[in-house]
Short mmCIF file of C-alpha atoms (C1' of nucleotides) in Angstrom, two decimals:
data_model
loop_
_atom_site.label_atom_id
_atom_site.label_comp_id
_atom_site.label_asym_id
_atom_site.label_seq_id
_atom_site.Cartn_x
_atom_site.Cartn_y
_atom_site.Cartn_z
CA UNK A 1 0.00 0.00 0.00
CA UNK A 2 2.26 2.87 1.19
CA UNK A 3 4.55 2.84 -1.49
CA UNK A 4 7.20 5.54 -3.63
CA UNK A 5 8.42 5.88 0.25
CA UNK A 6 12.37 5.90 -0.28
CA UNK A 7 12.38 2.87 1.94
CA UNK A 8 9.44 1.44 1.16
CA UNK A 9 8.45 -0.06 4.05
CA UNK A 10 7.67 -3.82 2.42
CA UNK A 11 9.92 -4.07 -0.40
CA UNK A 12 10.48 -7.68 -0.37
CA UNK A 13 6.96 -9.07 -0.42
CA UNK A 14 6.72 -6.17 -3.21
CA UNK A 15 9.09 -7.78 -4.86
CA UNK A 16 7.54 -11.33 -5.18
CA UNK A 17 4.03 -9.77 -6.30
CA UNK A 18 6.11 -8.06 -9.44
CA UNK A 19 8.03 -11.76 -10.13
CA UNK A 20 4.68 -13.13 -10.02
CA UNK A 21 3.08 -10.56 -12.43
CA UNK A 22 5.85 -10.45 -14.52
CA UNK A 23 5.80 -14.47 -14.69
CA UNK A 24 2.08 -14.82 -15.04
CA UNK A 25 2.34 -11.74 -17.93
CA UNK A 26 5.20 -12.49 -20.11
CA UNK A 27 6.47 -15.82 -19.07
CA UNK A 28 9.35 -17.69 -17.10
CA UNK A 29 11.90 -16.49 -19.77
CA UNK A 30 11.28 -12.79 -19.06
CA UNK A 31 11.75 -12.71 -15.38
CA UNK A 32 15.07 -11.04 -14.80
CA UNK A 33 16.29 -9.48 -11.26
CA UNK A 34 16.20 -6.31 -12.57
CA UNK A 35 13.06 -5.86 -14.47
CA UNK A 36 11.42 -6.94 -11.08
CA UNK A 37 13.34 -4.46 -9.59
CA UNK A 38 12.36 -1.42 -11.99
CA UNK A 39 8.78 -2.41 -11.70
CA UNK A 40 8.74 -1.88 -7.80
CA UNK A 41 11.03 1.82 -8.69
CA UNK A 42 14.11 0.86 -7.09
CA UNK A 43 17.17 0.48 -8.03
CA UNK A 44 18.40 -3.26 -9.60
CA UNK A 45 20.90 -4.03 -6.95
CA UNK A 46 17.72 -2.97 -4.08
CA UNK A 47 16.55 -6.73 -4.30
CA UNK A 48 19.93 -8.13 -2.56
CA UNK A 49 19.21 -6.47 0.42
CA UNK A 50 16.28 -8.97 0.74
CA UNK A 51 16.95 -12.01 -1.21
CA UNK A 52 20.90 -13.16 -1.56
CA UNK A 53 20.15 -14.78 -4.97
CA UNK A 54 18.14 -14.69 -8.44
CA UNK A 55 17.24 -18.46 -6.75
CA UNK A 56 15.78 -17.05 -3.39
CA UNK A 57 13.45 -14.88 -5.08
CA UNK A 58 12.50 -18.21 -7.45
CA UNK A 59 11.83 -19.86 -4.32
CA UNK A 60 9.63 -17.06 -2.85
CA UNK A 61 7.57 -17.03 -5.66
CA UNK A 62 7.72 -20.96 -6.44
CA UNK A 63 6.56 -21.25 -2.90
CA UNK A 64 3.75 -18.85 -3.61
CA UNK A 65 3.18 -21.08 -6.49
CA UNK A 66 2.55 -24.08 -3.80
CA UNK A 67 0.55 -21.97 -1.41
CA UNK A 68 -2.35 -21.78 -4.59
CA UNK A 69 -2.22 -24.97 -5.48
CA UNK A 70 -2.57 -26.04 -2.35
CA UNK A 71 -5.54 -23.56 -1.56
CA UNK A 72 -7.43 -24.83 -4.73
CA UNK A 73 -6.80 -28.83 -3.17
CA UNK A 74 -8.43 -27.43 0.32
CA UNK A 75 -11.53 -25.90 -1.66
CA UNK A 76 -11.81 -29.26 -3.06
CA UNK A 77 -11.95 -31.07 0.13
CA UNK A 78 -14.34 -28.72 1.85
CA UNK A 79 -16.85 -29.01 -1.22
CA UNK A 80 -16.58 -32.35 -1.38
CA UNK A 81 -16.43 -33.92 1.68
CA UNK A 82 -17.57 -37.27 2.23
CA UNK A 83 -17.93 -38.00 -1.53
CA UNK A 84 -14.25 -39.89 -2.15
CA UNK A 85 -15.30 -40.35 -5.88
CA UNK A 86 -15.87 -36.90 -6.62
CA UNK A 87 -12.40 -36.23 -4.41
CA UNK A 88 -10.34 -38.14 -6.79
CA UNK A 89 -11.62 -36.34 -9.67
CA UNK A 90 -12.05 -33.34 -8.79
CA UNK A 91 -8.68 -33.39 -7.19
CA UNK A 92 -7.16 -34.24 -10.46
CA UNK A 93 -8.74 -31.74 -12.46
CA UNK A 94 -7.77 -29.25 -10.01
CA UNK A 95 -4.38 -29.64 -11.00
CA UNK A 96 -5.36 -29.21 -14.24
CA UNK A 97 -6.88 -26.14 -13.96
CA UNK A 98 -3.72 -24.87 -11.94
CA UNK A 99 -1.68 -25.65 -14.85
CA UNK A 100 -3.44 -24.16 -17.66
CA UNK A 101 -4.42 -20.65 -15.74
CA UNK A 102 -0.94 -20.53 -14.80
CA UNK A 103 1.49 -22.01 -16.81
CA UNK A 104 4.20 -20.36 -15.95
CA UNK A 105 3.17 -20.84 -12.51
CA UNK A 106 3.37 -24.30 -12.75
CA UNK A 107 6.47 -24.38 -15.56
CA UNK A 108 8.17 -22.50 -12.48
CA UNK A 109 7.24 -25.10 -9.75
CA UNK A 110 8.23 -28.83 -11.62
CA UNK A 111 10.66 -28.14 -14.39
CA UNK A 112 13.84 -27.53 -12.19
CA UNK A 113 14.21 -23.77 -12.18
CA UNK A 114 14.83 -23.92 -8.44
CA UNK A 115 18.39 -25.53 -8.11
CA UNK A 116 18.07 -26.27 -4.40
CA UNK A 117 14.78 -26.61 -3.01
CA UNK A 118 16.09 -28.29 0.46
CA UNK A 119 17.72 -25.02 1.34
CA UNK A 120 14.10 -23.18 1.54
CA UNK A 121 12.56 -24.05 4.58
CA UNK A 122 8.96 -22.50 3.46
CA UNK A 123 9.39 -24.17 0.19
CA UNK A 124 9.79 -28.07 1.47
CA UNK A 125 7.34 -26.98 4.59
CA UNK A 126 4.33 -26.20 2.17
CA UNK A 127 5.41 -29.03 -0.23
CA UNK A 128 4.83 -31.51 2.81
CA UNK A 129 1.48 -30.10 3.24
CA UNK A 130 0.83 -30.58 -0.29
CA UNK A 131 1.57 -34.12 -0.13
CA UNK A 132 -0.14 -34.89 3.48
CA UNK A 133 -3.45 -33.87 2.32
CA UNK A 134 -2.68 -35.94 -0.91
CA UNK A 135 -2.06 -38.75 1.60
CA UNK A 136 -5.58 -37.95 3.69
CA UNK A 137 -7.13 -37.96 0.50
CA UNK A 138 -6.34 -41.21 -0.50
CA UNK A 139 -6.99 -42.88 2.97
CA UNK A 140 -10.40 -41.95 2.31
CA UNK A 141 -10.85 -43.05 -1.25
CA UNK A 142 -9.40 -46.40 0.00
CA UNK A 143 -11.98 -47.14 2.97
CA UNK A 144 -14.58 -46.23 0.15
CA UNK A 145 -13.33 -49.18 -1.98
CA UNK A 146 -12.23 -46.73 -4.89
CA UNK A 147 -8.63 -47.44 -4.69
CA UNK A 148 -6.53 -50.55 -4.00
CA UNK A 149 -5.72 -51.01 0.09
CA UNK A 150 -2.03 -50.80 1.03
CA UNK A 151 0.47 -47.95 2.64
CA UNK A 152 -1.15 -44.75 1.72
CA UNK A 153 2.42 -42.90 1.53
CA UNK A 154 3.07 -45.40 -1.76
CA UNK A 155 -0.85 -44.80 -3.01
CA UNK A 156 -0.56 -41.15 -2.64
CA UNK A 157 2.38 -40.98 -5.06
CA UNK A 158 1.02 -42.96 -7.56
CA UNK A 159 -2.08 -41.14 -7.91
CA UNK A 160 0.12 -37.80 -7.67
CA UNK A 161 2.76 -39.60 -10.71
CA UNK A 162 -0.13 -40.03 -12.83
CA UNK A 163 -2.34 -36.82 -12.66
CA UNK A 164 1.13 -34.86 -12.52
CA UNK A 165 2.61 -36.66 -15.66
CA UNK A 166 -0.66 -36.63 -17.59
CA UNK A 167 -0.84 -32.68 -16.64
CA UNK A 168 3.11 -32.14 -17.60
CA UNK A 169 2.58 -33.98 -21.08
CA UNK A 170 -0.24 -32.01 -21.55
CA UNK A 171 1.34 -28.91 -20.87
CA UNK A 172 4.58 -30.16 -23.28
CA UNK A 173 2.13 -30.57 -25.89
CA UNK A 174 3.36 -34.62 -25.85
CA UNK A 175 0.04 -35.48 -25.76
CA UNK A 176 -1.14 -37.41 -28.99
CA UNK A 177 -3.85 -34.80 -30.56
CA UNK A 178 -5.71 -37.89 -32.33
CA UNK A 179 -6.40 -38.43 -28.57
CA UNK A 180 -7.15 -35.35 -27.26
CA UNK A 181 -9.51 -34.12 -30.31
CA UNK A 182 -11.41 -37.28 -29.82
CA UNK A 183 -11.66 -37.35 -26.11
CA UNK A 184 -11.12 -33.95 -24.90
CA UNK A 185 -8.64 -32.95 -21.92
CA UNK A 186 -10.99 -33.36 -18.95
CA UNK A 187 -12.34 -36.66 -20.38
CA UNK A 188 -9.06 -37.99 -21.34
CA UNK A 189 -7.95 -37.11 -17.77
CA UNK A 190 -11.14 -39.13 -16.59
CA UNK A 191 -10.06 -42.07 -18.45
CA UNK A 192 -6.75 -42.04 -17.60
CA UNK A 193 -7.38 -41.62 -13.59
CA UNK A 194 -9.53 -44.45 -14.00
CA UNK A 195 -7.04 -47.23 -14.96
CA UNK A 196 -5.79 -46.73 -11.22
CA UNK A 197 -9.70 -47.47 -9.40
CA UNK A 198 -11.56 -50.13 -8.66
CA UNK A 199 -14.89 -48.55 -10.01
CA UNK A 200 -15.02 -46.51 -12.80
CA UNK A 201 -15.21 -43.12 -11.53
CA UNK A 202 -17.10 -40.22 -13.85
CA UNK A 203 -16.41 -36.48 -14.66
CA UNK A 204 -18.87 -34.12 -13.35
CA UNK A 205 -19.22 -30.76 -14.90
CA UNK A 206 -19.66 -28.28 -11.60
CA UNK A 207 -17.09 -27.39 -9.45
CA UNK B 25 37.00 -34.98 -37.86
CA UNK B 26 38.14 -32.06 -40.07
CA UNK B 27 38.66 -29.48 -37.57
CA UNK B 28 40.20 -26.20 -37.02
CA UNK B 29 40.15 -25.54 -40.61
CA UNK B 30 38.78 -21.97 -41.51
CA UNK B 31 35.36 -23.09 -43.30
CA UNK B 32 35.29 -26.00 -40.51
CA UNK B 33 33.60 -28.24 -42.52
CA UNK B 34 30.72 -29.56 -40.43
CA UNK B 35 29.75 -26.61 -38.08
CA UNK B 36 26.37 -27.11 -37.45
CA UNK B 37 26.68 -30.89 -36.11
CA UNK B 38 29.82 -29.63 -34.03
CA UNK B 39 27.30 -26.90 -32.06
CA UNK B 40 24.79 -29.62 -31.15
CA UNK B 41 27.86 -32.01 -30.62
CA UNK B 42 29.30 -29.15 -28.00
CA UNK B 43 25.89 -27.92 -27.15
CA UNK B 44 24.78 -31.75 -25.60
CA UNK B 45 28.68 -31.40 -23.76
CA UNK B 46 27.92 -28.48 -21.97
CA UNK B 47 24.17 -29.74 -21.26
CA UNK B 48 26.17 -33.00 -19.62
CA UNK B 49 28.46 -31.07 -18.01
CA UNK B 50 27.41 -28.21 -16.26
CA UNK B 51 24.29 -28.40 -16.88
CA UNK B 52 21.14 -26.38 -18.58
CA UNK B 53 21.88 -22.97 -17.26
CA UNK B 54 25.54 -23.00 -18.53
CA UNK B 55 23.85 -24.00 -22.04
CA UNK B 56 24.68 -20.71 -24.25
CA UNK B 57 25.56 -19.94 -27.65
CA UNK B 58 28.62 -17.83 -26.85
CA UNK B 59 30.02 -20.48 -25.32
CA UNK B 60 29.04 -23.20 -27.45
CA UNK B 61 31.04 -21.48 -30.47
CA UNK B 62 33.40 -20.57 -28.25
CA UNK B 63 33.76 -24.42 -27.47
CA UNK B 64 34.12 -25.49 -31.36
CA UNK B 65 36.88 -22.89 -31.81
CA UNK B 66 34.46 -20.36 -33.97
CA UNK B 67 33.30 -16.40 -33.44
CA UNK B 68 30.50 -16.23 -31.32
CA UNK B 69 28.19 -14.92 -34.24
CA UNK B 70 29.32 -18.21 -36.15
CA UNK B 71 26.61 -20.22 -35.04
CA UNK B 72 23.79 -17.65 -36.36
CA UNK B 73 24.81 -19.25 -40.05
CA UNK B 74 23.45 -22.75 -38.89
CA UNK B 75 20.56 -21.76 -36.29
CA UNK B 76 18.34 -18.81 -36.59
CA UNK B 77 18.21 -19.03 -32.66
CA UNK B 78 19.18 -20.19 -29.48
CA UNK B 79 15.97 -21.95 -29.58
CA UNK B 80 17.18 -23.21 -33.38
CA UNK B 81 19.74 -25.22 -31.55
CA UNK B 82 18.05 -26.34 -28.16
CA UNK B 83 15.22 -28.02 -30.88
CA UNK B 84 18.37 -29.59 -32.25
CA UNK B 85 19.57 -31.32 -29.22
CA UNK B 86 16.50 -31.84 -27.30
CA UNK B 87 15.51 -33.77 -30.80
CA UNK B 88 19.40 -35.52 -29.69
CA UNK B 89 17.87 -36.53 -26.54
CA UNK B 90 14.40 -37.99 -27.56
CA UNK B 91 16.62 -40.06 -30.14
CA UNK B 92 18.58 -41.26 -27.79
CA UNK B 93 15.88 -41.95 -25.67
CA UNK B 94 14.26 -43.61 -28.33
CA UNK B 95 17.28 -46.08 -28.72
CA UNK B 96 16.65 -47.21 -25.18
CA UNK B 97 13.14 -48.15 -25.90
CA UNK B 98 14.23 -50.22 -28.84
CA UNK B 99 16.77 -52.21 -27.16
CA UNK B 100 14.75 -53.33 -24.19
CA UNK B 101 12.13 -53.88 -27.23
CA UNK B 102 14.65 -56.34 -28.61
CA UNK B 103 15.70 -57.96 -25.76
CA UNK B 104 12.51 -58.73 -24.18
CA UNK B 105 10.37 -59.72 -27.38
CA UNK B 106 7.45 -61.86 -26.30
CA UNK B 107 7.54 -61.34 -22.74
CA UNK B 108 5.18 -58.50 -21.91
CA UNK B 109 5.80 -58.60 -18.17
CA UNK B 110 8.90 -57.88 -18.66
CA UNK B 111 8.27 -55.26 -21.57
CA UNK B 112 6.45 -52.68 -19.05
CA UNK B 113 8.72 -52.54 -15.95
CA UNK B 114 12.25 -52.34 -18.27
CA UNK B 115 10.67 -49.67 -20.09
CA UNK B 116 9.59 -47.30 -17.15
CA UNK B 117 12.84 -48.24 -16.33
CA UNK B 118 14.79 -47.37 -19.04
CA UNK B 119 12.90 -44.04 -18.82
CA UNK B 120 14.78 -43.67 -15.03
CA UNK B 121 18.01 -44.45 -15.83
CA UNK B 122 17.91 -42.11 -18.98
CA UNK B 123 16.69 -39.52 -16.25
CA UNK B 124 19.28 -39.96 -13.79
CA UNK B 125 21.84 -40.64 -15.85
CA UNK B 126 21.59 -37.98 -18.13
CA UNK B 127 19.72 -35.47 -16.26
CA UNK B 128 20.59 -31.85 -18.08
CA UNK B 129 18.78 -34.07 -21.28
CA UNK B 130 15.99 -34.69 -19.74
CA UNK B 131 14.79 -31.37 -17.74
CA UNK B 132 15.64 -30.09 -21.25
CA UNK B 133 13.29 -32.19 -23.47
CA UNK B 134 10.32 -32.11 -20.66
CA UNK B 135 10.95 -28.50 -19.32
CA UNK B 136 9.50 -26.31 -21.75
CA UNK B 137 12.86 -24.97 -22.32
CA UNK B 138 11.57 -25.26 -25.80
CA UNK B 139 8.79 -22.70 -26.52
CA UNK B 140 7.29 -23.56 -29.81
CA UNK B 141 8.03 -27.47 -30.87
CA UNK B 142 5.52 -27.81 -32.93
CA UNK B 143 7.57 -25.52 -35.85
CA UNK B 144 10.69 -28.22 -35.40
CA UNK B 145 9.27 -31.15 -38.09
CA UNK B 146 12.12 -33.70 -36.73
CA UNK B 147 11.87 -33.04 -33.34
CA UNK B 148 7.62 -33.51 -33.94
CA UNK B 149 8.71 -36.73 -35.81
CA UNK B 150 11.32 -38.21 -33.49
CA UNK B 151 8.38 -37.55 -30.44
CA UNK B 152 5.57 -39.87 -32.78
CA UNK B 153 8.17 -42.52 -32.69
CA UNK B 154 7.99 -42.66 -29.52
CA UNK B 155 4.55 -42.80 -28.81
CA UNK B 156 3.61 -45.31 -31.56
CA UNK B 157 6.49 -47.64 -29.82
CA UNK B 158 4.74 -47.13 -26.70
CA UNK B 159 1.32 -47.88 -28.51
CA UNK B 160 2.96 -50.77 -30.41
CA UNK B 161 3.97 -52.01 -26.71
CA UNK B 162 0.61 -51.40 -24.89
CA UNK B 163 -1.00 -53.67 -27.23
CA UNK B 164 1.09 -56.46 -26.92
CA UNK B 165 0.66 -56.18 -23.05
CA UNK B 166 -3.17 -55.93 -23.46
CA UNK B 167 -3.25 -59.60 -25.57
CA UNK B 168 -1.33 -60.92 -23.20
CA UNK B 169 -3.29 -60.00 -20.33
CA UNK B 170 -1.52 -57.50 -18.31
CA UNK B 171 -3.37 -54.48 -19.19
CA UNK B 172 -6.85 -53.74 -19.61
CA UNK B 173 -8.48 -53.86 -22.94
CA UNK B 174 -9.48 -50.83 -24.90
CA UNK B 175 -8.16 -48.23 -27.81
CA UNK B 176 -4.42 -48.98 -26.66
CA UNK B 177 -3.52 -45.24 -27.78
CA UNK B 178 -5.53 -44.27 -24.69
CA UNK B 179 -3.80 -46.72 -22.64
CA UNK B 180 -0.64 -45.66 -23.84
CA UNK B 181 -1.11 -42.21 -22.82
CA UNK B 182 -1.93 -43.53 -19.52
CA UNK B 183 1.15 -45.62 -19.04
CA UNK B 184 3.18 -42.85 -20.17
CA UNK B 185 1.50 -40.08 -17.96
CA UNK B 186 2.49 -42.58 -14.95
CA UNK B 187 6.04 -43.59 -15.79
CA UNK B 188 6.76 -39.56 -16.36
CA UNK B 189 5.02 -38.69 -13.73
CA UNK B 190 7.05 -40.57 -11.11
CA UNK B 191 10.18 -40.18 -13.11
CA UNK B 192 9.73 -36.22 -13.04
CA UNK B 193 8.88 -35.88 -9.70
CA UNK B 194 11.34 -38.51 -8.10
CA UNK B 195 13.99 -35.45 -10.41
CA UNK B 196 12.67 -32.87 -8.92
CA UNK B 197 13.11 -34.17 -5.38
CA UNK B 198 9.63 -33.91 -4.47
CA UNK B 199 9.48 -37.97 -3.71
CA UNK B 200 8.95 -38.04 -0.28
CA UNK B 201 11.68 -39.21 1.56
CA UNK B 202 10.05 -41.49 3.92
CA UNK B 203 8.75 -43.94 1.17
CA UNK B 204 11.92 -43.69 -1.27
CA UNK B 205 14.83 -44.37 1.91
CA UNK B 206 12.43 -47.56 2.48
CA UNK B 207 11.28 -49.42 -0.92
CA UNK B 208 14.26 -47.83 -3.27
CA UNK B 209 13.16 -46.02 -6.33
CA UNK B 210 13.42 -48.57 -9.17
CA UNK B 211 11.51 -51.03 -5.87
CA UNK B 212 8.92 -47.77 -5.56
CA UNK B 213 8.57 -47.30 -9.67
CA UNK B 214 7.60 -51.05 -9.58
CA UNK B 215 4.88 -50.95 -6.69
CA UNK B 216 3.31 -47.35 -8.43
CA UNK B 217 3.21 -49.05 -12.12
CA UNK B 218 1.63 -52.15 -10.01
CA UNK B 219 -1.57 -49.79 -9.66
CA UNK B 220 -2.44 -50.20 -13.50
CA UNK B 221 -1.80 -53.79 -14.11
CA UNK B 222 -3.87 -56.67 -13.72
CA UNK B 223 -1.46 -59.12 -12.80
CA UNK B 224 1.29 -57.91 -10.49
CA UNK B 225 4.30 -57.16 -11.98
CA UNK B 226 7.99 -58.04 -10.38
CA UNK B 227 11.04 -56.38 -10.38
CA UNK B 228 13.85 -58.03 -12.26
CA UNK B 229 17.47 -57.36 -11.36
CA UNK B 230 19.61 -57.29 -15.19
CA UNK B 231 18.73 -56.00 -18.36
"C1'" DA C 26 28.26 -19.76 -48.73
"C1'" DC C 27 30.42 -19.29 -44.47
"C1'" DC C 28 32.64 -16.79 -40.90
"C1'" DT C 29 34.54 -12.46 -38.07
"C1'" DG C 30 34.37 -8.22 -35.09
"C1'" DA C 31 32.28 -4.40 -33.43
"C1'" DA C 32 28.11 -2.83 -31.52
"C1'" DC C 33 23.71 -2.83 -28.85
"C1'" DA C 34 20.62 -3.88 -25.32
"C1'" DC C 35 20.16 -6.82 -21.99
"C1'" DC C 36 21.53 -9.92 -17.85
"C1'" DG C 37 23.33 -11.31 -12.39
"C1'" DT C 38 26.31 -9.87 -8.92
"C1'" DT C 39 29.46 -6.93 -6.14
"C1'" DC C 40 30.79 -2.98 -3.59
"C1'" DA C 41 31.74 1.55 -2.07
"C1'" DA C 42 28.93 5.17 -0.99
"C1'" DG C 43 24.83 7.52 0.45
"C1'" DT C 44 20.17 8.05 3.61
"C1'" DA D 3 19.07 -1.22 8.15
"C1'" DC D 4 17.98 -0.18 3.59
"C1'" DC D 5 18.92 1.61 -0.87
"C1'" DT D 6 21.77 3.75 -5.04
"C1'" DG D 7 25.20 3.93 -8.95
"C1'" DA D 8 29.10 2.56 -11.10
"C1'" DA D 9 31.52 -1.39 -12.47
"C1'" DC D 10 32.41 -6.18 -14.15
"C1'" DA D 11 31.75 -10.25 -16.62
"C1'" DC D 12 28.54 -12.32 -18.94
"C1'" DC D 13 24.40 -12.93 -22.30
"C1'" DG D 14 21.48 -13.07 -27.42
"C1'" DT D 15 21.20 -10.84 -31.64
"C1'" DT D 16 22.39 -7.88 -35.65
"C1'" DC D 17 25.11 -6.27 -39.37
"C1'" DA D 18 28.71 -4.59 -42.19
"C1'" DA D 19 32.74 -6.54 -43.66
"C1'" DG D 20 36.02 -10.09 -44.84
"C1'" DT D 21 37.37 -15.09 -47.13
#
DNA sequence: ACCTGAACACCGTTCAAGT
DNA sequence: ACCTGAACACCGTTCAAGT
């Protein structure tokens, strides 16, 4: 809010809502230090005085990137609780939607930008939330009988491997068009969830 | 083999040649064109004769790395003809150890590092390949009972979206610890491909 | 046809200096 | 404590000029 101040007051957080702008605007390849810099009006070197590295504002606004995906799962889970096949799905798709309103978003968060994602204590902290609801999820689709029984841990990141790589091919464009022209996205997404539960689970149009 | 000689001879396969060097050996972000020509003994504007772009020349070797991915396929093809079980698990992991072992290859072919494939016919060609291997493979696990029936190109996708999945998410470290330290990933990769088979699938040590 | 060298507009990072 | 400006070593790309 109180900004043009000559010291600002909140620079740094300032400085991950212009990386984020500037990502979700002109993609990954255009976010440079300094253009983040110039659209907060300071100086380029200003930045360092908050983040030691190009990488620790990457991880600021990968985290970021984490926080909203993992505000999206929660809205799933409070809209559909109780209803484990809807979960699944709706979980999936999701994920989808996360990728394809924010591509560079979600280019930022799983194609190896950030180096060392161990060193950022907020960044693994919000990933293990990520996964621990993935984990809940999945206990609950299992005492449904829509998944197989077994360690939830090892459940959880097979569902995750195949909504993630069927998301990531999608978003590399290595999905077969014959495919998606004749199924459609969602539908494809449907089909391909599917080959991992024990009933055949549907799409449903409203979220 | 005709180097250092003032028209050079074969430039434009020695940039890809150094280009896929650099990739191995410091990795993606040390990938640039100065020092690429720099590398193969030419002027840094050199290069520009052979690729209208840095992107000209990432196509180039990302196309290198689905080829050689593409070899890999083949040979566990050939060496496992007629035994389906075997088919699936050697294949998702051949796709592991291309991962690990040449890592800087693969964030580069399923990064987005390059923007617009589609206008790069061989790389579009060498990725169909691919997928009609997969497809050719799907099928043969489908008559012999390890996969469900149905349009195998479907099923193919889905096989694929789960092997990358767990491939690019066991790379970018976001495996959780607790269930790689105690199954192993190629042990793990085996248990998550489990969850689309009919019969389970085992583990076997060569290849 | 293929390559060079200077030039331009960008980078990330450092550091002495200012408030 | 927080920010600026000059400086350095790098980029990608262009273009006139050389062979």
């Amino acid at each position: 809010m109180k900004k043009t101040r000559y010291h600002h007051g909140d620079l740094k957080n300032a400085l991950i809502q212009a990386g984020s702008e500037i990502l979700a605007e002109d993609g990954i390849g255009s976010l440079s230090l300094r253009k983040v810099a110039s659209r907060v009006g300071v100086s380029h070197s200003a930045p360092y005085a908050h983040f030691v590295d190009k990488q620790d504002l990457i991880a600021a606004i990968s985290t970021e990137g984490f926080r909203m995906l993992n505000e999206r799962f929660l809205a799933v889970g409070e809209h559909f609780q109780g209803n484990p096949d809807q979960f699944l799905i709706e979980l999936a798709y999701a994920y989808l939607q996360f990728a394809t309103e924010r591509p560079a978003y979600f280019k930022l968060m799983f194609s190896g930008v950030l180096e060392k994602e161990k060193e950022y204590p907020e960044f693994v902290e919000v990933s293990k939330q990520n996964l621990n609801f993935l984990i809940h999820l999945v206990e609950q689709c299992q005492s449904a009988g829509l998944l197989k029984s077994g360690p939830a841990e090892v459940l959880a990141v097979s569902v995750w491997s195949l909504v993630h790589g069927f998301v990531d091919l999608y978003m590399e464009r290595q999905m077969p068009s014959t495919v998606l022209d004749h199924e459609g996205v969602q539908n494809l997404l449907c089909i391909v969830l599917n080959q991992i539960t024990l009933r055949e689970i549907r799409l449903v149009p409203n979220i």
